[in-house]
Coordinates of C-alpha atoms and ligand atoms in Angstrom, one line a residue:
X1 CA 21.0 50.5 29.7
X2 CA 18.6 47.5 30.0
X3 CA 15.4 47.4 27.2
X4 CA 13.0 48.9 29.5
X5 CA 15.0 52.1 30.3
X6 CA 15.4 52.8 26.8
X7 CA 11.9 52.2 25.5
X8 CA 10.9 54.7 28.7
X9 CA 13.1 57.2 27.5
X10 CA 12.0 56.9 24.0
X11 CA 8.4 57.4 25.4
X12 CA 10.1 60.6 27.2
X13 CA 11.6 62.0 23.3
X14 CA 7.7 61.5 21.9
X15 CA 6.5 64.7 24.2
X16 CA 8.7 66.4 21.9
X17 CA 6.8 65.1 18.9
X18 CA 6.2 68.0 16.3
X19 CA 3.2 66.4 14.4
X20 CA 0.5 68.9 13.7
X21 CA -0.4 67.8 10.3
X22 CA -0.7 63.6 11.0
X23 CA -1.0 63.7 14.9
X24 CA 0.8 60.5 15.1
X25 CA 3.7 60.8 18.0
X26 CA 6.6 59.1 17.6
X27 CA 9.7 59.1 19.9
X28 CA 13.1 57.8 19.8
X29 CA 15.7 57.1 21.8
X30 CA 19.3 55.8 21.1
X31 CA 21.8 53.8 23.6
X32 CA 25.7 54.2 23.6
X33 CA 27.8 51.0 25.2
X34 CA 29.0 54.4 27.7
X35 CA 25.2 54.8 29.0
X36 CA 24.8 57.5 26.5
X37 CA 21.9 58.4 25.3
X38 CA 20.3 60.5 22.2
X39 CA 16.8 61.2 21.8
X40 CA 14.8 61.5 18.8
X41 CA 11.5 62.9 17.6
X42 CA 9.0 63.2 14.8
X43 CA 9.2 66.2 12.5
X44 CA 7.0 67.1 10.4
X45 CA 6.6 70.3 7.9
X46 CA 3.8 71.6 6.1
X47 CA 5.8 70.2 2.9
X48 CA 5.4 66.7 3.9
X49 CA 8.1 65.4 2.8
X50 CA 10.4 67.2 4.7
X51 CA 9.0 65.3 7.7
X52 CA 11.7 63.6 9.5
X53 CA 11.4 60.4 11.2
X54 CA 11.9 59.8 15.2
X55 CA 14.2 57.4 14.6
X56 CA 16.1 59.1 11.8
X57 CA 16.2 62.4 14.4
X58 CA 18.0 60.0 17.0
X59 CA 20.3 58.6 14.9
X60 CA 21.6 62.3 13.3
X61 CA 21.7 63.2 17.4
X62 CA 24.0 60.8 18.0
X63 CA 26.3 60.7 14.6
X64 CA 26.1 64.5 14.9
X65 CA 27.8 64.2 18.8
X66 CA 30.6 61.7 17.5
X67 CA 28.9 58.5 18.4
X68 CA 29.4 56.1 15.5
X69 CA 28.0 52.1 15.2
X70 CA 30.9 50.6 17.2
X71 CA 29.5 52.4 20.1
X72 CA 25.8 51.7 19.8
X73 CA 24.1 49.5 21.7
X74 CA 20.5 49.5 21.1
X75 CA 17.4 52.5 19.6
X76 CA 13.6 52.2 20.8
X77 CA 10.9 53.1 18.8
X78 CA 7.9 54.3 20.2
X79 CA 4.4 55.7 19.1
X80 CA 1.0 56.3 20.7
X81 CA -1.2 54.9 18.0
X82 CA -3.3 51.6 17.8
X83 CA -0.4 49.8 15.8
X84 CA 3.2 49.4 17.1
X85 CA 5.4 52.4 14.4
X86 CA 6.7 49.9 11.8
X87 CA 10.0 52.1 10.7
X88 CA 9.1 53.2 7.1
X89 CA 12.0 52.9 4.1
X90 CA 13.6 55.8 4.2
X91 CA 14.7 54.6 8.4
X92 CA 15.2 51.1 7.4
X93 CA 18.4 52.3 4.8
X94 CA 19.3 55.0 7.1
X95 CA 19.8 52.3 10.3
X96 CA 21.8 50.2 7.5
X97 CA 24.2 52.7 7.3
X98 CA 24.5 53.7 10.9
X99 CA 23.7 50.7 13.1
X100 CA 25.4 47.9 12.9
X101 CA 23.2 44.5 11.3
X102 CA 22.5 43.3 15.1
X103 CA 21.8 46.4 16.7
X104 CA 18.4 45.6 18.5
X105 CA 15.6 47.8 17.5
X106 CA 12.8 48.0 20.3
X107 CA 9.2 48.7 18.7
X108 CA 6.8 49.5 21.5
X109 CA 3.3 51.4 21.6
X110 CA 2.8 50.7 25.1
X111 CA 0.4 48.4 24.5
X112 CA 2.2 46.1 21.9
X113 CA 5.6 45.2 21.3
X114 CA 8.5 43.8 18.8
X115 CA 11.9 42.8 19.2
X116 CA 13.7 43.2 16.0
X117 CA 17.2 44.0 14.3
X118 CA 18.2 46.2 11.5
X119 CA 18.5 43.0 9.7
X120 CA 15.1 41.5 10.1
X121 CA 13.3 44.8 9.0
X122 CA 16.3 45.7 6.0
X123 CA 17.3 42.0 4.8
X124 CA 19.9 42.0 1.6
X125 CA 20.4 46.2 2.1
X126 CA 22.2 48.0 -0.1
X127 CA 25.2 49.3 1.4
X128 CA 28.6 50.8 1.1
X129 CA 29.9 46.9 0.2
X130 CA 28.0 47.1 -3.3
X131 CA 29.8 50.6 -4.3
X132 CA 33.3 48.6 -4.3
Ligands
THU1 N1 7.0 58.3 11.7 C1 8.1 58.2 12.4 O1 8.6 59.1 13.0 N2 8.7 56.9 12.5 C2 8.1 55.8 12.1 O2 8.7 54.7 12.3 C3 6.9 55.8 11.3 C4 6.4 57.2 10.9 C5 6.3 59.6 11.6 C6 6.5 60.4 10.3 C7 5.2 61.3 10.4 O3 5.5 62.4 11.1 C8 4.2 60.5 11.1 O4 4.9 59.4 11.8 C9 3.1 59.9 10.2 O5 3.7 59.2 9.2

């Protein structure tokens, strides 16, 4: 699955967007090293903080179908706002625990976008290491 296919199918996952409450759409869509791939969306519930993240939705799809960080190749990130969706904290510890530290993350709002890995946007994570 090269870059392009997966940020076009994370751009699919955003029509699935639930977002009444901030109308920012954000989509997700995660790559297996077997051409799988899981899809994620925003969200959201009238007690916001139940909200959950496109990114965080696409990473339960796939741990939830057996897929686990050996076999992951790559997520996209997408949103249709002015600014490319910067994964808030909450994502950034999640992908620390299921992606691997070099797992590309492909930010893209169609207009604008970032390369990054889990490391650059989680540097010095807290992770199972510390609990031994
Ligand atoms: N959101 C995501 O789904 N991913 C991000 O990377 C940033 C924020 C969602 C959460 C909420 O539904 C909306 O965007 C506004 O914060």
């Amino acid at each position: 699955m090269n870059r392009k296919e997966l940020i076009d199918h994370a751009f699919n996952a955003m029509k699935n967007s639930y977002a009444p409450y901030s109308q920012f759409h954000v989509g997700a869509a995660l790559a297996t090293t077997d051409g799988r791939v899981f899809y994620g969306a925003n969200i959201e519930n009238a007690s916001y903080g139940a909200t959950n993240c496109a990114e965080r939705s696409a990473m339960f799809s796939a741990y939830s179908n057996g897929v686990r960080k050996q076999e992951i190749q790559a997520i996209a990130i997408v949103a249709d706002g002015e600014t490319i969706a910067s994964p808030c904290g909450i994502c950034r510890q999640v992908m620390a625990e299921l992606l691997n530290e070099d797992t590309p993350v492909y930010l893209s709002n169609g207009k604008k976008e970032m390369d990054l890995t889990v490391k650059d946007l989680l540097p010095y994570a807290f992770t199972q290491e510390d609990l031994k």
